[in-house]
PDB file of C-alpha atoms and ligand atoms in Angstrom:
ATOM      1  CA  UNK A  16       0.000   0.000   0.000  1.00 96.00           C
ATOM      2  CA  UNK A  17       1.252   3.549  -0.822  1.00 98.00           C
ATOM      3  CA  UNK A  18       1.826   5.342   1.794  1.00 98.00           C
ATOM      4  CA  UNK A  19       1.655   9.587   2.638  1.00 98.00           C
ATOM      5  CA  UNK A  20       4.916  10.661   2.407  1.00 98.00           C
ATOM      6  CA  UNK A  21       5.260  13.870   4.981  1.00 98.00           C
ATOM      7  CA  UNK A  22       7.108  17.271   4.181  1.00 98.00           C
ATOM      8  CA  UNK A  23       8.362  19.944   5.968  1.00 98.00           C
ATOM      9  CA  UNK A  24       7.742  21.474   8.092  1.00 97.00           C
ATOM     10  CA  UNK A  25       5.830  18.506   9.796  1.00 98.00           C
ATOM     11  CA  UNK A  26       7.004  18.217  13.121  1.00 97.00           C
ATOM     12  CA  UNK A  27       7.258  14.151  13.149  1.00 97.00           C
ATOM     13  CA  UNK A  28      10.090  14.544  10.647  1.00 98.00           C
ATOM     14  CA  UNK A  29      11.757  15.939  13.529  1.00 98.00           C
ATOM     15  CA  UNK A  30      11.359  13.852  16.453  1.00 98.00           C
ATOM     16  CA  UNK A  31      13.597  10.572  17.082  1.00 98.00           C
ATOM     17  CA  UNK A  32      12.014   7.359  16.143  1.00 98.00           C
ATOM     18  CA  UNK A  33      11.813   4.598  18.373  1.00 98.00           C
ATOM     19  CA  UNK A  34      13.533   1.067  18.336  1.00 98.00           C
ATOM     20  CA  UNK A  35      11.495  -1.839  16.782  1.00 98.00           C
ATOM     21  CA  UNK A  36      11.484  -4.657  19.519  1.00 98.00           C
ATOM     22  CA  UNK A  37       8.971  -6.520  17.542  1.00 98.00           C
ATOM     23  CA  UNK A  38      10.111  -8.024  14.300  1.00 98.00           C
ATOM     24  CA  UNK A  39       6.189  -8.968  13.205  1.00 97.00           C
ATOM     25  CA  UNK A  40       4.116  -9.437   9.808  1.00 97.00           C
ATOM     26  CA  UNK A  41       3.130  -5.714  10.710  1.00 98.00           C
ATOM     27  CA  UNK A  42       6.719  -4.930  10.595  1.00 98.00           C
ATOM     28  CA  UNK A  43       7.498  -6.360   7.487  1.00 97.00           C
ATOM     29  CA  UNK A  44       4.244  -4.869   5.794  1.00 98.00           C
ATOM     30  CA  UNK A  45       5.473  -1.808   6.453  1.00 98.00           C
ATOM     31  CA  UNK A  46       8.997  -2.091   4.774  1.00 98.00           C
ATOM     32  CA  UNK A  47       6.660  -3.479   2.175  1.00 98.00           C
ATOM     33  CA  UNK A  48       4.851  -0.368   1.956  1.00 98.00           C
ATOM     34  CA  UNK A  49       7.792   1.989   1.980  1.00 98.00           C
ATOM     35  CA  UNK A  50       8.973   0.032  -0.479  1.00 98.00           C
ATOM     36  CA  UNK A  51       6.418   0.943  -2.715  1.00 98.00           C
ATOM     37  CA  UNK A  52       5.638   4.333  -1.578  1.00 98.00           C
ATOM     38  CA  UNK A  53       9.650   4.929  -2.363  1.00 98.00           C
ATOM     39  CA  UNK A  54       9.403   3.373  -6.209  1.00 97.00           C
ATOM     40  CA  UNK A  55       6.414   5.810  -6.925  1.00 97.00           C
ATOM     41  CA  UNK A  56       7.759   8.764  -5.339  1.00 97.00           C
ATOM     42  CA  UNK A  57      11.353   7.508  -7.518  1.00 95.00           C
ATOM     43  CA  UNK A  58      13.008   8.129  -4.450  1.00 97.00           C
ATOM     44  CA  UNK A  59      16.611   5.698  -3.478  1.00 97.00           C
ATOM     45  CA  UNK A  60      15.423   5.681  -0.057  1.00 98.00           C
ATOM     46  CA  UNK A  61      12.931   6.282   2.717  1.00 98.00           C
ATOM     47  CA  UNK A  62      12.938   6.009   6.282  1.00 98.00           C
ATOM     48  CA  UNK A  63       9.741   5.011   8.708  1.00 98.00           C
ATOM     49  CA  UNK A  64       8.996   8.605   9.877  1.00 98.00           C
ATOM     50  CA  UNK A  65       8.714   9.703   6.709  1.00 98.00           C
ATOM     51  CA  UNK A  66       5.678   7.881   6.141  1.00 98.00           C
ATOM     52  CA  UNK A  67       4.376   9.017   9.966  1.00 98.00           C
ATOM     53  CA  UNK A  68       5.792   6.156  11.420  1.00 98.00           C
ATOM     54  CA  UNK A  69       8.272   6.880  14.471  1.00 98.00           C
ATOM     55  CA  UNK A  70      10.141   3.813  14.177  1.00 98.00           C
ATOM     56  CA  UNK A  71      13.607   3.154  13.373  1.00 98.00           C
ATOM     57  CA  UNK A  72      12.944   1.410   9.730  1.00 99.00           C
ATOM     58  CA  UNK A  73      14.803   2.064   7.018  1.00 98.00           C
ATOM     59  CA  UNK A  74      14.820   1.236   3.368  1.00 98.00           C
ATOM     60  CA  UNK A  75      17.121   2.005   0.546  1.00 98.00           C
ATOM     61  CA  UNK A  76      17.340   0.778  -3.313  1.00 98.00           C
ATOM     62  CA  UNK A  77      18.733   2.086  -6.307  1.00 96.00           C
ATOM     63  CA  UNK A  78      18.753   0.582 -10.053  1.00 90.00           C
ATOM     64  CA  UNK A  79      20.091   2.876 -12.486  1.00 88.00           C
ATOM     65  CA  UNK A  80      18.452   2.929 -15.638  1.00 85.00           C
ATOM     66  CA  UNK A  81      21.497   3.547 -17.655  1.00 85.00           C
ATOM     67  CA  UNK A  82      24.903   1.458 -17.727  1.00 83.00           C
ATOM     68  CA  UNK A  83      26.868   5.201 -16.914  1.00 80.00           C
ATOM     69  CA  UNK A  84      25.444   5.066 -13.671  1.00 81.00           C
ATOM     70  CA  UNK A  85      26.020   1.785 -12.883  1.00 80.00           C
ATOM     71  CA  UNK A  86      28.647   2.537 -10.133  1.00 81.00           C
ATOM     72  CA  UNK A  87      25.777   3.724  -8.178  1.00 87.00           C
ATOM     73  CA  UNK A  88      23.918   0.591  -7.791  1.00 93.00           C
ATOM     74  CA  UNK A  89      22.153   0.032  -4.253  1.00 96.00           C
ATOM     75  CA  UNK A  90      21.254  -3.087  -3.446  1.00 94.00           C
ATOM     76  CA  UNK A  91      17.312  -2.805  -2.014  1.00 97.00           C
ATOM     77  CA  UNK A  92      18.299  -3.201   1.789  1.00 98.00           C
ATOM     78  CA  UNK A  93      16.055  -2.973   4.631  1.00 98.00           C
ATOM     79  CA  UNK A  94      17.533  -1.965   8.129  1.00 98.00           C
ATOM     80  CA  UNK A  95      15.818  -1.631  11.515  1.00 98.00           C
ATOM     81  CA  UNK A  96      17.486  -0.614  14.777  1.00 98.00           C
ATOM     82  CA  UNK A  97      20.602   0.506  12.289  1.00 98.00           C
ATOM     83  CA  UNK A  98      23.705   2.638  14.134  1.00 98.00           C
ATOM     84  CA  UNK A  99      26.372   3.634  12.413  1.00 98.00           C
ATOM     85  CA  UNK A 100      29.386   1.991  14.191  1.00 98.00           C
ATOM     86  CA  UNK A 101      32.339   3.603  12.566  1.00 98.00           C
ATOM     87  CA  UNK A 102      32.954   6.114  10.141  1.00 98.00           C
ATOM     88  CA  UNK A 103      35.860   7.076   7.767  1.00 98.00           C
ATOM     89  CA  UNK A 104      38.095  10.078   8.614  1.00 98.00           C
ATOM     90  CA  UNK A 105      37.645  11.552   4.915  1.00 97.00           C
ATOM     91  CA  UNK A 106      35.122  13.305   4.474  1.00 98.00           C
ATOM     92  CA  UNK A 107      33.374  13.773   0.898  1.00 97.00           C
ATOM     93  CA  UNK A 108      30.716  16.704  -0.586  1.00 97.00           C
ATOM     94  CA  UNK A 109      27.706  15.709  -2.645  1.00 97.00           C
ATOM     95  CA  UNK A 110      24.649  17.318  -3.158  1.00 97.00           C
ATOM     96  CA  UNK A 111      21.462  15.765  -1.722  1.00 97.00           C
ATOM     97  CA  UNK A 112      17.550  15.453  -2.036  1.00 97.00           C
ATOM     98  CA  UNK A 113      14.738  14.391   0.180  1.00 98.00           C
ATOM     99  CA  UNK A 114      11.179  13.273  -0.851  1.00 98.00           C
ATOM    100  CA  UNK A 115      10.308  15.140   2.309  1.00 98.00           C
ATOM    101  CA  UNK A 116      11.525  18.394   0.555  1.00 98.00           C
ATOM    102  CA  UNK A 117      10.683  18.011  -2.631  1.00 97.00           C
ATOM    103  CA  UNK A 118      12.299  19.864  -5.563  1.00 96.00           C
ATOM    104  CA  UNK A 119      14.975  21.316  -3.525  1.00 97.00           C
ATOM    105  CA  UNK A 120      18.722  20.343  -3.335  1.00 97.00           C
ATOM    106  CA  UNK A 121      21.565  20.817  -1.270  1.00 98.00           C
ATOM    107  CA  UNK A 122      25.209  20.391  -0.892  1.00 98.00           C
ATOM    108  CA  UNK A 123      26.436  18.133   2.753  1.00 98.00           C
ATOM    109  CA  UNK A 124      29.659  16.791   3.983  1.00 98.00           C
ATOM    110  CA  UNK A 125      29.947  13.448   5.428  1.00 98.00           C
ATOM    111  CA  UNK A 126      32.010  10.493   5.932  1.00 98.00           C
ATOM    112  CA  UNK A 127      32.976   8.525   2.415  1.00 98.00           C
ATOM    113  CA  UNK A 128      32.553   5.619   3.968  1.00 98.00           C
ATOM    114  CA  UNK A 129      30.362   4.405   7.028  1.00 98.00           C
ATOM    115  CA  UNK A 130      30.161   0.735   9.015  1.00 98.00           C
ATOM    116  CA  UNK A 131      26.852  -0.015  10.372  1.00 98.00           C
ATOM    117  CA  UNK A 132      24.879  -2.548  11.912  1.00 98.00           C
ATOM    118  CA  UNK A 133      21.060  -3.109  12.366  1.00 98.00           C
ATOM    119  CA  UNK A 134      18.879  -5.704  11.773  1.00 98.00           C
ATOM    120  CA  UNK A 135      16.821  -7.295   9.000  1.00 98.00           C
ATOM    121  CA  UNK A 136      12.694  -7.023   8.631  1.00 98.00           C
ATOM    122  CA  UNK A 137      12.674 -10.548  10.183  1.00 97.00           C
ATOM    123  CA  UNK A 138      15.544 -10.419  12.889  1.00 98.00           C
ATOM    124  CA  UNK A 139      18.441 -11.517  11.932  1.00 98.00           C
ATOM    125  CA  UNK A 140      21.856  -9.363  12.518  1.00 98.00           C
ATOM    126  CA  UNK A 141      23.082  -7.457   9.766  1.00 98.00           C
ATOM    127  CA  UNK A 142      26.167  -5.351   9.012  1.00 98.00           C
ATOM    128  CA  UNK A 143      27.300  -3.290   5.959  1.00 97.00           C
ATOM    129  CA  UNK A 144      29.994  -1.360   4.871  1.00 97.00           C
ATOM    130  CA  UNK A 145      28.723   1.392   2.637  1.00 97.00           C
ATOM    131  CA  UNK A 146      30.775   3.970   0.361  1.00 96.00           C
ATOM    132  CA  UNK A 147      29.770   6.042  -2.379  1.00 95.00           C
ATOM    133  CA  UNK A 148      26.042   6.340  -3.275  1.00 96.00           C
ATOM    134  CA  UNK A 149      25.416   3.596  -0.894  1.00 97.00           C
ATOM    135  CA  UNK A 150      26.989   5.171   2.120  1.00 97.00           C
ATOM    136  CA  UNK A 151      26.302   8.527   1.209  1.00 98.00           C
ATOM    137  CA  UNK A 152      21.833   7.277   0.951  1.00 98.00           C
ATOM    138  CA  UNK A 153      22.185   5.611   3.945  1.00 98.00           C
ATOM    139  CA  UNK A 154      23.892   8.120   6.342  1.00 98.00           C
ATOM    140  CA  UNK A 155      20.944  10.204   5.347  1.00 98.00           C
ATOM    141  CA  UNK A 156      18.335   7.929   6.165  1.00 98.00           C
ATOM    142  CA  UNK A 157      19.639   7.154   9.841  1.00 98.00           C
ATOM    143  CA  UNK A 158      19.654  10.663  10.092  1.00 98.00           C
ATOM    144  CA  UNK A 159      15.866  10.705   9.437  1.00 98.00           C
ATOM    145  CA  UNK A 160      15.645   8.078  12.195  1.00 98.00           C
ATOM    146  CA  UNK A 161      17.126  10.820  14.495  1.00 98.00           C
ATOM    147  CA  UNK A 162      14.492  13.152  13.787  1.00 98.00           C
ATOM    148  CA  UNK A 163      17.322  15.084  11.244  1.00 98.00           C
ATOM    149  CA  UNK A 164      16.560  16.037   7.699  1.00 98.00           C
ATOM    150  CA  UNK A 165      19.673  17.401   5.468  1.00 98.00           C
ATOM    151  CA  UNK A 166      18.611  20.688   5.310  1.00 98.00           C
ATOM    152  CA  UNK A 167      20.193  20.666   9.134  1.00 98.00           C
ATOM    153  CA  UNK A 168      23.470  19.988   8.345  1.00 98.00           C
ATOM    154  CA  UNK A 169      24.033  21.961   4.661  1.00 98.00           C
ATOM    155  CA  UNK A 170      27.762  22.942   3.632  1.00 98.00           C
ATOM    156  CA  UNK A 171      28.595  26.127   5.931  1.00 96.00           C
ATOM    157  CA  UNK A 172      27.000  29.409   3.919  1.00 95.00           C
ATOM    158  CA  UNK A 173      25.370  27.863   1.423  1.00 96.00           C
ATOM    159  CA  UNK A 174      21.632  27.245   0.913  1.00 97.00           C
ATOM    160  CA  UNK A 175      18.881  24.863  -1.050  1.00 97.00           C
ATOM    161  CA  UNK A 176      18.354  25.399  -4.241  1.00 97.00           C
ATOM    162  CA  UNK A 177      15.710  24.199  -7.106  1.00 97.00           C
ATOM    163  CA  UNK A 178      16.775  20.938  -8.555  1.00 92.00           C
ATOM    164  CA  UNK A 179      17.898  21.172 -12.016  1.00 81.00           C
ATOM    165  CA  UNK A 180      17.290  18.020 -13.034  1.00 65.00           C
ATOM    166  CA  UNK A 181      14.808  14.983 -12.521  1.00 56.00           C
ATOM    167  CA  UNK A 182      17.873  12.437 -11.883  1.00 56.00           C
ATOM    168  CA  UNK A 183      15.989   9.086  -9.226  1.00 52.00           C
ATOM    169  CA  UNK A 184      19.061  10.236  -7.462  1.00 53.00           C
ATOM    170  CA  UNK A 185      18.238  13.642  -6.474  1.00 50.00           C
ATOM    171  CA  UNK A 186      15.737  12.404  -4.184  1.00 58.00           C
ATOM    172  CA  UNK A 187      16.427  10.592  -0.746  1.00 63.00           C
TER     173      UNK A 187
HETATM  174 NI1   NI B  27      15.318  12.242   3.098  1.00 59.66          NI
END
């Protein structure tokens, strides 16, 4: 089912979701949902309070439609509970979208590469080292889990602007 994707300036976008101690069928209907929500709003990932739910859920998928981009593939991955557990001292610019501020863009540092672990939809441990695209889609979307949207933490002095172009990966 597609879900309501929220935009600023709701308020639940910035309050901290809470741990999932239940790994259920409800659970996994709702990555199922994101899922979907994500693929019509051609977003490369989502997180739980996005869709109004405070919970720390977190989806993220990419599949470029041309060989260029390739590089970029994300493999769909589903995290819940996810910390980031260690991050790399160099530090990388890229611009970045949100589905929760739509048509807007900005440029953020973070880490190039990031170690995390979480858990799957149905329970089982997980842990992924993330660099690029990857890394750069999912530091954003625990940030969502911490009640944090991009706009937060733009390049020093500089500001969102209109996207340019309709690029799947302009949108987080
Ligand atoms: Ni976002």
């Amino acid at each position: 089912m597609i879900r309501q994707i929220l935009t600023e300036p709701d308020e639940r976008l910035h309050q901290p979701a809470e741990p999932v101690t239940v790994f259920d069928t409800a659970l996994q209907t709702l990555v199922s949902d994101m899922r979907e929500t994500m693929h019509q709003a051609r977003g490369i990932g989502l997180a739980a309070p996005q869709v109004g739910e405070l919970k720390q859920v977190l989806i993220v998928e990419y599949a470029p439609e041309s060989k260029a981009d390739e590089v970029d593939t994300i493999p769909f991955t589903a995290l819940v509970n996810p910390r980031v557990t260690w991050t790399s001292p160099d530090k990388v610019e890229m611009w970045e979208g949100c589905l929760s501020i739509p048509g807007m863009e900005g440029a953020v540092i973070r880490p190039r590469k990031v170690r995390i672990k979480g858990y799957t939809p149905t329970g089982e441990k997980i842990q992924i080292k993330a660099s690029g695209l990857f890394g750069r889609v999912l530091q954003h979307e625990i940030d969502h889990l911490h009640g944090q949207l991009y706009s937060q933490i733009l390049v020093p002095g500089s500001k969102l602007r209109p996207v340019k172009s309709d690029k799947p990966t302009d949108h987080e």
